[in-house]
GROMACS .gro file of C-alpha atoms in nm:
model
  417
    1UNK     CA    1   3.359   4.322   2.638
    2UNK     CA    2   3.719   4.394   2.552
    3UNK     CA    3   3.675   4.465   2.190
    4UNK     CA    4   3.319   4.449   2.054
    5UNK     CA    5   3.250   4.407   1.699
    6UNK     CA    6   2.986   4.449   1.439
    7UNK     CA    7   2.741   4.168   1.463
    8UNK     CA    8   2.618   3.935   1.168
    9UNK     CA    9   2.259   4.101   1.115
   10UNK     CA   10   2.072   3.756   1.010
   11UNK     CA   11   2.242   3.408   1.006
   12UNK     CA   12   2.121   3.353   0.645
   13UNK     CA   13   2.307   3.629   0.588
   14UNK     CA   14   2.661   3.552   0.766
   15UNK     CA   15   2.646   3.162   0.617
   16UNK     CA   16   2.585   3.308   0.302
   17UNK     CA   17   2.903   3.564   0.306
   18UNK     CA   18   3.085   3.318   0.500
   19UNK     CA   19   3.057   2.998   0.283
   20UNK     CA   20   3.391   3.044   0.063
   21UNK     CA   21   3.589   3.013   0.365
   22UNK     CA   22   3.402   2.749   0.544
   23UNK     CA   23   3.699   2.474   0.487
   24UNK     CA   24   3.924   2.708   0.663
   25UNK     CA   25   3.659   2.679   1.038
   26UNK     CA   26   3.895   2.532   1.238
   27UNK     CA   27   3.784   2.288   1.603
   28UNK     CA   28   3.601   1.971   1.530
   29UNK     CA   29   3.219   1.975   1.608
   30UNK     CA   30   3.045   1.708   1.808
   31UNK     CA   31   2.987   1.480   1.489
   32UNK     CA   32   3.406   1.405   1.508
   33UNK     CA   33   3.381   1.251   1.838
   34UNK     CA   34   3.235   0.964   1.978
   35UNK     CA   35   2.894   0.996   2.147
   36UNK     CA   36   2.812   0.910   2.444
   37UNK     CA   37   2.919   0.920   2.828
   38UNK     CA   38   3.254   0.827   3.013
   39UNK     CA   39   3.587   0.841   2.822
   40UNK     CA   40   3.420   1.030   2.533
   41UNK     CA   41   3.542   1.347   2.349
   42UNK     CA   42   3.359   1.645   2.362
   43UNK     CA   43   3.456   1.999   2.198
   44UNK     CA   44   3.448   2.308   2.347
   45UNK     CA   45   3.475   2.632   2.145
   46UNK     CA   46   3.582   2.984   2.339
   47UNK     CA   47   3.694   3.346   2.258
   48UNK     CA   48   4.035   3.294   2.446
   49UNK     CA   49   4.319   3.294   2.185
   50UNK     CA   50   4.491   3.409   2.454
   51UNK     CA   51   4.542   3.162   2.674
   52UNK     CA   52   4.726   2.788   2.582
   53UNK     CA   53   4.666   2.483   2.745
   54UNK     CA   54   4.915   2.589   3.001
   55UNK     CA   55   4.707   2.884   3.102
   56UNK     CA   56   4.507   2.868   3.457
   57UNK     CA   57   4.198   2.873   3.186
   58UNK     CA   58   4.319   2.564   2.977
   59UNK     CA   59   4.309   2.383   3.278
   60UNK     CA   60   4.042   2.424   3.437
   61UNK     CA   61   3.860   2.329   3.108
   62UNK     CA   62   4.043   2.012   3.109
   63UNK     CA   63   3.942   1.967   3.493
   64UNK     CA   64   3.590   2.004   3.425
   65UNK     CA   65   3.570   1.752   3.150
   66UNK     CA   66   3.788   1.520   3.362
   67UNK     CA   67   3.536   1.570   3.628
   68UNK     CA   68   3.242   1.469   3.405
   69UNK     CA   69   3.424   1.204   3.288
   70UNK     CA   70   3.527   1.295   2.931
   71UNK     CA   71   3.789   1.473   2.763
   72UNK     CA   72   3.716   1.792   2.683
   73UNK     CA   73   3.882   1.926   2.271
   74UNK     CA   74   3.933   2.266   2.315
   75UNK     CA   75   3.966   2.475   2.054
   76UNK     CA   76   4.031   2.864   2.090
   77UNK     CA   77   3.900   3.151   1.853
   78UNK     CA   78   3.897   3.576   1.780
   79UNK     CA   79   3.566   3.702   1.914
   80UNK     CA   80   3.556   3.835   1.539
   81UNK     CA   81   3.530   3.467   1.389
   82UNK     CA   82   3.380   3.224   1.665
   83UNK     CA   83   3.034   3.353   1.611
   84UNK     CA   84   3.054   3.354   1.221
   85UNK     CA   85   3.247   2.988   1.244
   86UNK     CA   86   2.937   2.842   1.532
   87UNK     CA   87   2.691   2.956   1.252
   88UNK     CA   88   2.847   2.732   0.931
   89UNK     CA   89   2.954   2.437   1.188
   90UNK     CA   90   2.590   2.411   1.286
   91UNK     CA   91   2.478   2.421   0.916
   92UNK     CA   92   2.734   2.173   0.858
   93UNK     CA   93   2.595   1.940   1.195
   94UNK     CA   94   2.919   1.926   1.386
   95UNK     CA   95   2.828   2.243   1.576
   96UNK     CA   96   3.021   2.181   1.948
   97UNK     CA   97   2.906   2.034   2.274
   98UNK     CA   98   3.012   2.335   2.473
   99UNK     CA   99   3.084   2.687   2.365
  100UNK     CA  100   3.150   3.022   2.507
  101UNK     CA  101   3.032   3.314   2.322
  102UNK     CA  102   3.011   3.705   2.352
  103UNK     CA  103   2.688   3.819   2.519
  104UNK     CA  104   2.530   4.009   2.191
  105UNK     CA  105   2.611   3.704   1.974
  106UNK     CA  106   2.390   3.479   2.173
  107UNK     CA  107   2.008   3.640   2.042
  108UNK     CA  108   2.214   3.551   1.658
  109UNK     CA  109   2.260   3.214   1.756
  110UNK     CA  110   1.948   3.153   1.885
  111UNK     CA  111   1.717   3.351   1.588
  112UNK     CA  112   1.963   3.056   1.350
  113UNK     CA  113   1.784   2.794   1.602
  114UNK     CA  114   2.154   2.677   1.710
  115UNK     CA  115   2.184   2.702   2.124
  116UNK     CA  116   1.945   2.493   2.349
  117UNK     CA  117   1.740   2.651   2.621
  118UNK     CA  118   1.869   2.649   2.943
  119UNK     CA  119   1.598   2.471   3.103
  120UNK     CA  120   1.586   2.215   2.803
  121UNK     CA  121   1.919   2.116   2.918
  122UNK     CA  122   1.910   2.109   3.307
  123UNK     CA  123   2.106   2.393   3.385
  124UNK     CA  124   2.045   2.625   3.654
  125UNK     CA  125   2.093   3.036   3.669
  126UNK     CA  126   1.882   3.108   3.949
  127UNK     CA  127   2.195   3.264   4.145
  128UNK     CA  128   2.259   3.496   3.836
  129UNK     CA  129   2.218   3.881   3.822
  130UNK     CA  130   1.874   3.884   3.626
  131UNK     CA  131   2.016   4.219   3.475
  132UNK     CA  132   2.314   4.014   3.366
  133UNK     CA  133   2.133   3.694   3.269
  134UNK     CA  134   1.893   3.928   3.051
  135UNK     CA  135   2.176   3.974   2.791
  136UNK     CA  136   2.149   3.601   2.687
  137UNK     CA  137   1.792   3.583   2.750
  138UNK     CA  138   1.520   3.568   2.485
  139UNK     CA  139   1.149   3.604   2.463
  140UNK     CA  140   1.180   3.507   2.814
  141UNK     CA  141   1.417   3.223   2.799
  142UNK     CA  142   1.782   3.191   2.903
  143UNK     CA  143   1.980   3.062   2.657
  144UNK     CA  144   2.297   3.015   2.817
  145UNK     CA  145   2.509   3.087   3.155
  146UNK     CA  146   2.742   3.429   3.204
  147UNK     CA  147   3.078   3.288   3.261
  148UNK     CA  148   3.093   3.704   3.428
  149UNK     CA  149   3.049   4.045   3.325
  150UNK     CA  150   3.245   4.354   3.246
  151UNK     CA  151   3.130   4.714   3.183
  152UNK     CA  152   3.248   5.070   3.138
  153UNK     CA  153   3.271   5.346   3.440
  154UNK     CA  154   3.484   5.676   3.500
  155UNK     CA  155   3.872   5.623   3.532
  156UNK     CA  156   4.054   5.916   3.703
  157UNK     CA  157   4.415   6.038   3.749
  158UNK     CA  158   4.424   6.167   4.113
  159UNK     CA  159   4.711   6.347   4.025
  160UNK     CA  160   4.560   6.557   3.776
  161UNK     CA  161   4.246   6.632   3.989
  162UNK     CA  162   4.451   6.704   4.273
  163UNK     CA  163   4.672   6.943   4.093
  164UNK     CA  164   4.300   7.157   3.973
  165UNK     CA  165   4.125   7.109   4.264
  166UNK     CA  166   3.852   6.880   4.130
  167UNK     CA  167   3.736   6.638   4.438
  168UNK     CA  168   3.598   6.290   4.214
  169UNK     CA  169   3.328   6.312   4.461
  170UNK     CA  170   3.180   6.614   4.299
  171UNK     CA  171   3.126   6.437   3.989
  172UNK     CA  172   2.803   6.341   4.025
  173UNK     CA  173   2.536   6.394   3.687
  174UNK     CA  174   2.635   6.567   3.340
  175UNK     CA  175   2.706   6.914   3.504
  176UNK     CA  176   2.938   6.847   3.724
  177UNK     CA  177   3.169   6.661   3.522
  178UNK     CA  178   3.112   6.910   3.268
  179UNK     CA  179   3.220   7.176   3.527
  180UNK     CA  180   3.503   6.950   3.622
  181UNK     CA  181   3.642   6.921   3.291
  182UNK     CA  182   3.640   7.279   3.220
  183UNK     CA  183   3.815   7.367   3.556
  184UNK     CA  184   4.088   7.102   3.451
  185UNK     CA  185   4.080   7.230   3.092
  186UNK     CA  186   4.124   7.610   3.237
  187UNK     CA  187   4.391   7.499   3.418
  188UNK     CA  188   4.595   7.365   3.136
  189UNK     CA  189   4.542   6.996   3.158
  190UNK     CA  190   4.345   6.779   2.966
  191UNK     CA  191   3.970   6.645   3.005
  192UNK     CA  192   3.805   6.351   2.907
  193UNK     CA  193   3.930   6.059   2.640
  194UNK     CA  194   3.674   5.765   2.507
  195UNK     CA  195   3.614   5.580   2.206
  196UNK     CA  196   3.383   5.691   1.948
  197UNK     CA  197   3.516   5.485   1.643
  198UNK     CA  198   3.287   5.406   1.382
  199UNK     CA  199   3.247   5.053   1.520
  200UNK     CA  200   3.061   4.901   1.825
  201UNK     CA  201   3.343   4.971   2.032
  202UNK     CA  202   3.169   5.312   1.985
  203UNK     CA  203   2.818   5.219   2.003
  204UNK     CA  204   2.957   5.023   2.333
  205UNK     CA  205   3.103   5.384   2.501
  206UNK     CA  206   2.782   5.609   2.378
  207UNK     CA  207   2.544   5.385   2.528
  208UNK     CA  208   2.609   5.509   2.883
  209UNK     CA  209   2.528   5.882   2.848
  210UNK     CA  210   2.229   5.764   2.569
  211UNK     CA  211   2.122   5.530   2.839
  212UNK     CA  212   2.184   5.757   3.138
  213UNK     CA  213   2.016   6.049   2.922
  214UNK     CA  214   1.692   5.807   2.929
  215UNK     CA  215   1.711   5.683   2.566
  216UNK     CA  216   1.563   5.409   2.422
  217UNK     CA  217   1.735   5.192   2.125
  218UNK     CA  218   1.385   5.195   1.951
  219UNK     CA  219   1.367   5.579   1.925
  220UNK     CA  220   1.747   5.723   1.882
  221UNK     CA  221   1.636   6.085   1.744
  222UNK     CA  222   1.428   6.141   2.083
  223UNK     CA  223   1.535   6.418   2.269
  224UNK     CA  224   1.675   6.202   2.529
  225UNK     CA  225   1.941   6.074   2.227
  226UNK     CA  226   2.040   6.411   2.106
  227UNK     CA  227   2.099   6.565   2.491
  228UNK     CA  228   2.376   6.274   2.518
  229UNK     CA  229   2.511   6.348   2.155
  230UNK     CA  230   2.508   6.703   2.218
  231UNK     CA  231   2.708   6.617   2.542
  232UNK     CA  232   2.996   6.504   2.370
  233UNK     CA  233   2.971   6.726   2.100
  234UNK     CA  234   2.998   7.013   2.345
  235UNK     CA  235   3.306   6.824   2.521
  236UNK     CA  236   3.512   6.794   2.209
  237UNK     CA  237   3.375   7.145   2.073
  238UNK     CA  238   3.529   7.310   2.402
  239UNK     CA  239   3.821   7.066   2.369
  240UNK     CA  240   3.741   6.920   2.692
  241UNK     CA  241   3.754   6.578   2.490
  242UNK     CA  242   4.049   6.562   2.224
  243UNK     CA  243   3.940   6.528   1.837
  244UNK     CA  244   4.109   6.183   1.863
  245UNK     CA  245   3.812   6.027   2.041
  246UNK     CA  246   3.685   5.983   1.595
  247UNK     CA  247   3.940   5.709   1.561
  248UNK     CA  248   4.032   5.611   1.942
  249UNK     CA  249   3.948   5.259   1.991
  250UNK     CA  250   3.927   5.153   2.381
  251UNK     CA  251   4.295   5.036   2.363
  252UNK     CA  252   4.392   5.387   2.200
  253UNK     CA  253   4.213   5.587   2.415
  254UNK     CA  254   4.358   5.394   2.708
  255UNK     CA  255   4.735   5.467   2.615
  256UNK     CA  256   4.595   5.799   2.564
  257UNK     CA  257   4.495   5.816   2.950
  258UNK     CA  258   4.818   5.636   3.046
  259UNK     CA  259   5.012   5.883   2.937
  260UNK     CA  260   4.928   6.067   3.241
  261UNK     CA  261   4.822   6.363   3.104
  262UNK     CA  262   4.412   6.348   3.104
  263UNK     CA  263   4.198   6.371   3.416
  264UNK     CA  264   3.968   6.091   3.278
  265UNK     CA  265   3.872   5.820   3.098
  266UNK     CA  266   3.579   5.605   2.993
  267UNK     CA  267   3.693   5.232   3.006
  268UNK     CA  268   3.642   4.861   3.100
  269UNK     CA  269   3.705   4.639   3.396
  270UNK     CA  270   3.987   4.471   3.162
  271UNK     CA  271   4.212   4.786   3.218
  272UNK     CA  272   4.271   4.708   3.520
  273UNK     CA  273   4.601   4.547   3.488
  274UNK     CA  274   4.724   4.819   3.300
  275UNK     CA  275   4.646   5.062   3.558
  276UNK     CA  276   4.796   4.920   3.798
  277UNK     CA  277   5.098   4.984   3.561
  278UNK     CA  278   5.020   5.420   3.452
  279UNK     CA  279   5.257   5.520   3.742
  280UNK     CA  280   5.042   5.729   3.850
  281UNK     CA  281   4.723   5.696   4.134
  282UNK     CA  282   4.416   5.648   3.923
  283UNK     CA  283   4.079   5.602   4.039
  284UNK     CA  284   3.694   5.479   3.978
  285UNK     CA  285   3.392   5.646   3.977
  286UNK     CA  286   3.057   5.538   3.823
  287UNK     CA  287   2.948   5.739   3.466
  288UNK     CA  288   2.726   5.976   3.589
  289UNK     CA  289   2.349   5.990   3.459
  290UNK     CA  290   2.241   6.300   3.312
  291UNK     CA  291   2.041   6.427   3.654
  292UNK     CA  292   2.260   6.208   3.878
  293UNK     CA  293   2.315   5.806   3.992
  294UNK     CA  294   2.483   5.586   3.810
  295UNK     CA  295   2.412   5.549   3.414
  296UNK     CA  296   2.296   5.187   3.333
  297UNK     CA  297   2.623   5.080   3.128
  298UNK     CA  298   2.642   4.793   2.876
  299UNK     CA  299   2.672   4.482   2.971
  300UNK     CA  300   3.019   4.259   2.812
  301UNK     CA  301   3.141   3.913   2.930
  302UNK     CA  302   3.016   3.586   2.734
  303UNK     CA  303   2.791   3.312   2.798
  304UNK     CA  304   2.849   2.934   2.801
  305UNK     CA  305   2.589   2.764   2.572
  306UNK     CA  306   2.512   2.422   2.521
  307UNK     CA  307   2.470   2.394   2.142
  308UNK     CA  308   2.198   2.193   1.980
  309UNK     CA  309   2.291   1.856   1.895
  310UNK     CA  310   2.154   1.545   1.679
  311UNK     CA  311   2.245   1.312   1.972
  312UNK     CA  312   2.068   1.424   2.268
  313UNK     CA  313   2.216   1.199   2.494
  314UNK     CA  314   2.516   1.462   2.505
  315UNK     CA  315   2.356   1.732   2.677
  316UNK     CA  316   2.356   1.541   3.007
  317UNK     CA  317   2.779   1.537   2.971
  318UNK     CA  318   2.765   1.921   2.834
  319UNK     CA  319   2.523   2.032   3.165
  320UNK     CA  320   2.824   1.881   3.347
  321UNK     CA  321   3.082   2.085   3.174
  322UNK     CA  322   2.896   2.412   3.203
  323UNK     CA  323   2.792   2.323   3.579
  324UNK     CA  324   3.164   2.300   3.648
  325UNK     CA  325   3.300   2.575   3.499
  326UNK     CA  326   3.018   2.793   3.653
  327UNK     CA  327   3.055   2.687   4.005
  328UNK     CA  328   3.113   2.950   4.250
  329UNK     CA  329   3.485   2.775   4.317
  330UNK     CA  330   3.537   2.820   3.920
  331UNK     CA  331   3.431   3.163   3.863
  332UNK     CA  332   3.635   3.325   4.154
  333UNK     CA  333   3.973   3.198   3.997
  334UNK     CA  334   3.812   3.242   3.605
  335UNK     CA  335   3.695   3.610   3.694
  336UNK     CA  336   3.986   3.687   3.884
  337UNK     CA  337   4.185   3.629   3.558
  338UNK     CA  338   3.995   3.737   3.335
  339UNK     CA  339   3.910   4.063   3.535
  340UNK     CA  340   3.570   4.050   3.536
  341UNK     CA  341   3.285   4.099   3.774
  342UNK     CA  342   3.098   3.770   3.875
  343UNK     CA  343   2.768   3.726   3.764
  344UNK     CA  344   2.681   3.587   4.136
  345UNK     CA  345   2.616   3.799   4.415
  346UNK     CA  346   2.788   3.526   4.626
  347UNK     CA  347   3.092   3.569   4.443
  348UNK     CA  348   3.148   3.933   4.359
  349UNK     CA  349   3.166   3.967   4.761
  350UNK     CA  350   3.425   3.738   4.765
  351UNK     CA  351   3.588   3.953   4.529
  352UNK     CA  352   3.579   4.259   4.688
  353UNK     CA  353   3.667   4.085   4.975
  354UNK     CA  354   3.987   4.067   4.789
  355UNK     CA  355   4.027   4.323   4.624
  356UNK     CA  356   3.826   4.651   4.760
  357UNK     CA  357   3.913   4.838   4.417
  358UNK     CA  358   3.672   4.635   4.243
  359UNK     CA  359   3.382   4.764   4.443
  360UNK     CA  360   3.295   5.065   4.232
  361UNK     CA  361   3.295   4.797   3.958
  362UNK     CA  362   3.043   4.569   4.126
  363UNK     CA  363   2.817   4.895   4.126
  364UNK     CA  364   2.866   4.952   3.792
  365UNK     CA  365   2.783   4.606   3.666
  366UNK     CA  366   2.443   4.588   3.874
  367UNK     CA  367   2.360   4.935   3.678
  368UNK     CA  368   2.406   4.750   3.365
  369UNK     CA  369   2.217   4.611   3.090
  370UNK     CA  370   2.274   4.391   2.770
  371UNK     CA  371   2.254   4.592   2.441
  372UNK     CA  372   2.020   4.299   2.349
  373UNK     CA  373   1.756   4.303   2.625
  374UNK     CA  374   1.450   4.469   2.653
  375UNK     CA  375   1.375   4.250   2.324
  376UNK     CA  376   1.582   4.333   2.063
  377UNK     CA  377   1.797   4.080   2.000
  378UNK     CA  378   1.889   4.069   1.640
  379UNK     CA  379   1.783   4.398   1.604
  380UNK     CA  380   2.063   4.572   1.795
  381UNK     CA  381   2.319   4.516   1.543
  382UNK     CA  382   2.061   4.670   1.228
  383UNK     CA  383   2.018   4.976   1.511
  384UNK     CA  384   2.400   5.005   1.659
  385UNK     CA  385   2.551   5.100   1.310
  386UNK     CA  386   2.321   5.385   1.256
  387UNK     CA  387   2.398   5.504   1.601
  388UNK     CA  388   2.789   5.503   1.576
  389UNK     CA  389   2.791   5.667   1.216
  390UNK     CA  390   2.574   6.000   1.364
  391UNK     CA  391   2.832   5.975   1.681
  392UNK     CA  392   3.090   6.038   1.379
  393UNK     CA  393   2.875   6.310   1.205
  394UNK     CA  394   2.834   6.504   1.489
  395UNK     CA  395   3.162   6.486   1.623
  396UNK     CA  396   3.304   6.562   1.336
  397UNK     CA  397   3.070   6.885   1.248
  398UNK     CA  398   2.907   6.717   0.955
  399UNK     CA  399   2.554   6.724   1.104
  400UNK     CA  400   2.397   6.845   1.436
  401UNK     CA  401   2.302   6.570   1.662
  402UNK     CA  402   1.929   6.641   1.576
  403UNK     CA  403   2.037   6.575   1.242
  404UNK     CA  404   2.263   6.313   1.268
  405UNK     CA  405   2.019   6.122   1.504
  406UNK     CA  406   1.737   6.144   1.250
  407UNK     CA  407   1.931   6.020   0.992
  408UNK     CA  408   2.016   5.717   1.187
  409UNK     CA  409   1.672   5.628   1.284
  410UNK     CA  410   1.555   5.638   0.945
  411UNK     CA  411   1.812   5.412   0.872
  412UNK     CA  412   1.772   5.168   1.171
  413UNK     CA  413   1.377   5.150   1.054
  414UNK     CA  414   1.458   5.056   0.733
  415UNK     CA  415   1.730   4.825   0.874
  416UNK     CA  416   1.483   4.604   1.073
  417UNK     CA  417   1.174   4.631   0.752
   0.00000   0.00000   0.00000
């Protein structure tokens, strides 16, 4: 999850608010291509602006339909809009044959009766982390394949630690990184930086210490919620976190980390890259639960789904596609670029394998859960926003966390009425 957003609540709701733009949804749907089997088209929708045609992505789509038999249209959105844009092209019937969609978006598609069961369409996920799997997975079903994961954990800057005399091995529940970052604050450096915008991205960072506090989504004023409120409200009190982390989004607070000057920072697999490029040594621990191990984290990456379709007879094709770019051979290469952690156990060894850094990563994604599991699904979004706006209060001093937290409960009640 490199930059999660706000979720459309209801699809009734999103066609409705979407429907004066719906001439601009760009990609042709499955009704603008031929139907059938060998030398067909068939579209394929993904969150992957990012990467052309050119791109080791690009091709590898074009080698899977080429290996079914077909040619695959590809056509690449903003996580923002693909979700929105999948809910008016299946109103409209040309929904695509194949599409790739962020992991929270899937329980929105499937409540709008738009993505085929996994098992309806001969696909197979028995390899898959069932921790992973359960982020497209409702009322028991899979609706869809994780193309891989990514999560949160502890970046460090050796340097810093070194320079205080904080081993990363001590950090190990709530106290001692607590004790950590005031040695390092004592000593003139700087603590902790996250994100705790008034978005999911911030919904996406408090959900470790929430989750690693023992909270549940259902209840967010329980005790459990306010310890890991009153966590961070004692961290940027103290000024072990800076006042920043209101507006930081996980990008922000990342240059804020690479600037060399904080001991740590909560962030995603996808920094990687970039830290190989801080000039400085950095490191990885797990987030620490409050009483120790590692906090279950939330679970980002997307699924591929097999919209539903008024020819049938095209699923057999799509399987193929999704199959393909799926395989153990595929996700490797796809992971490895898109630094994420395979869903597979079979493949995150071969990761690690190459790459021993990413080992503290494979830890943290088997810790992890989807924000809607456990049966939420279209509720998380109607509970998220309440939880994000009493992050703000209480970081900003406008209510207690007891306060703040009852406030958003109310709200996330009346929310889901």
């Amino acid at each position: 999850m490199r930059n999660p957003r706000r979720l459309p609540i209801t699809a009734v709701a999103v066609v409705a608010a979407l429907g004066t733009v719906a001439a601009c949804g760009g990609g042709a749907g499955s009704s603008d291509a031929e139907s059938g089997g060998a030398g067909k088209t068939y579209t394929f929708w993904d969150p992957y602006p990012q990467f052309d045609a050119s791109s080791q992505w690009g091709k590898l789509v074009e080698q899977c339909g080429t290996e079914a038999g077909v040619e695959v249209k590809r056509t690449a959105y903003d996580t923002t809009d693909l979700g929105n844009k999948a809910l008016l092209a299946a109103q409209q019937g040309n929904a695509p044959d194949v599409m790739l969609v962020d992991n929270p978006v899937v329980s929105t598609l499937v409540e709008a009766g738009i993505l085929n069961k996994v098992t309806d369409v001969g696909l197979e996920t028995g390899a898959v982390q069932e921790n992973i799997l359960g982020a497209g997975t409702i009322g028991g079903a899979a609706y869809g394949t994780p193309i891989g994961a990514n999560t949160l954990a502890l970046y460090y800057n050796k340097e810093v630690l070194d320079a205080v005399g904080v081993d990363p091995a001590s950090v190990k529940d709530w106290d001692s990184l607590t004790t950590a970052l005031k040695k390092v604050k004592d000593k003139g450096r700087k603590g902790i930086t996250f994100s705790a915008i008034n978005t999911e991205e911030g919904s996406f960072q408090f959900l470790p210490w929430f989750w690693g506090a023992g909270g549940d989504l259902t209840e967010l004023d329980s005790p459990e919620g306010e310890a890991a409120l009153s966590l961070w409200e004692q961290w940027v009190d103290s000024g072990y976190a800076p006042k920043s982390v209101l507006q930081n989004t996980q990008t922000t607070s990342w240059q804020e980390f690479a600037t060399g000057a904080y001991a740590f920072a909560e962030n995603g697999t996808w920094q990687l890259g970039n830290a190989e490029k801080a000039g400085f040594e950095y490191g990885v621990i797990s987030i620490p639960g409050r009483d120790g191990g590692s906090a279950p984290v939330p679970t980002g990456g997307e699924f591929v789904t097999v919209p539903v379709q008024e020819d049938t007879a095209r699923y057999e094709t799509s399987s193929e596609i999704v199959t393909c770019l799926t395989s153990s051979d595929n996700l490797l290469k796809t992971d490895t670029t898109l630094s994420y952690v395979a869903p597979t156990e079979e493949v995150q060894k071969q990761q690690v394998e190459a790459d021993a850094e990413l080992e503290p990563w494979v830890t943290a994604v088997a810790a992890a859960r989807g924000r809607t599991s456990d049966g939420l699904g279209t509720k998380y979004p109607v509970i998220s926003e309440p939880m994000w706006t009493a992050v703000q209060s209480a970081l900003s001093g406008g209510q207690s966390p007891k306060d703040a937290l009852s406030e958003a409960q109310e709200a996330a009640g009346k929310g889901q009425r």
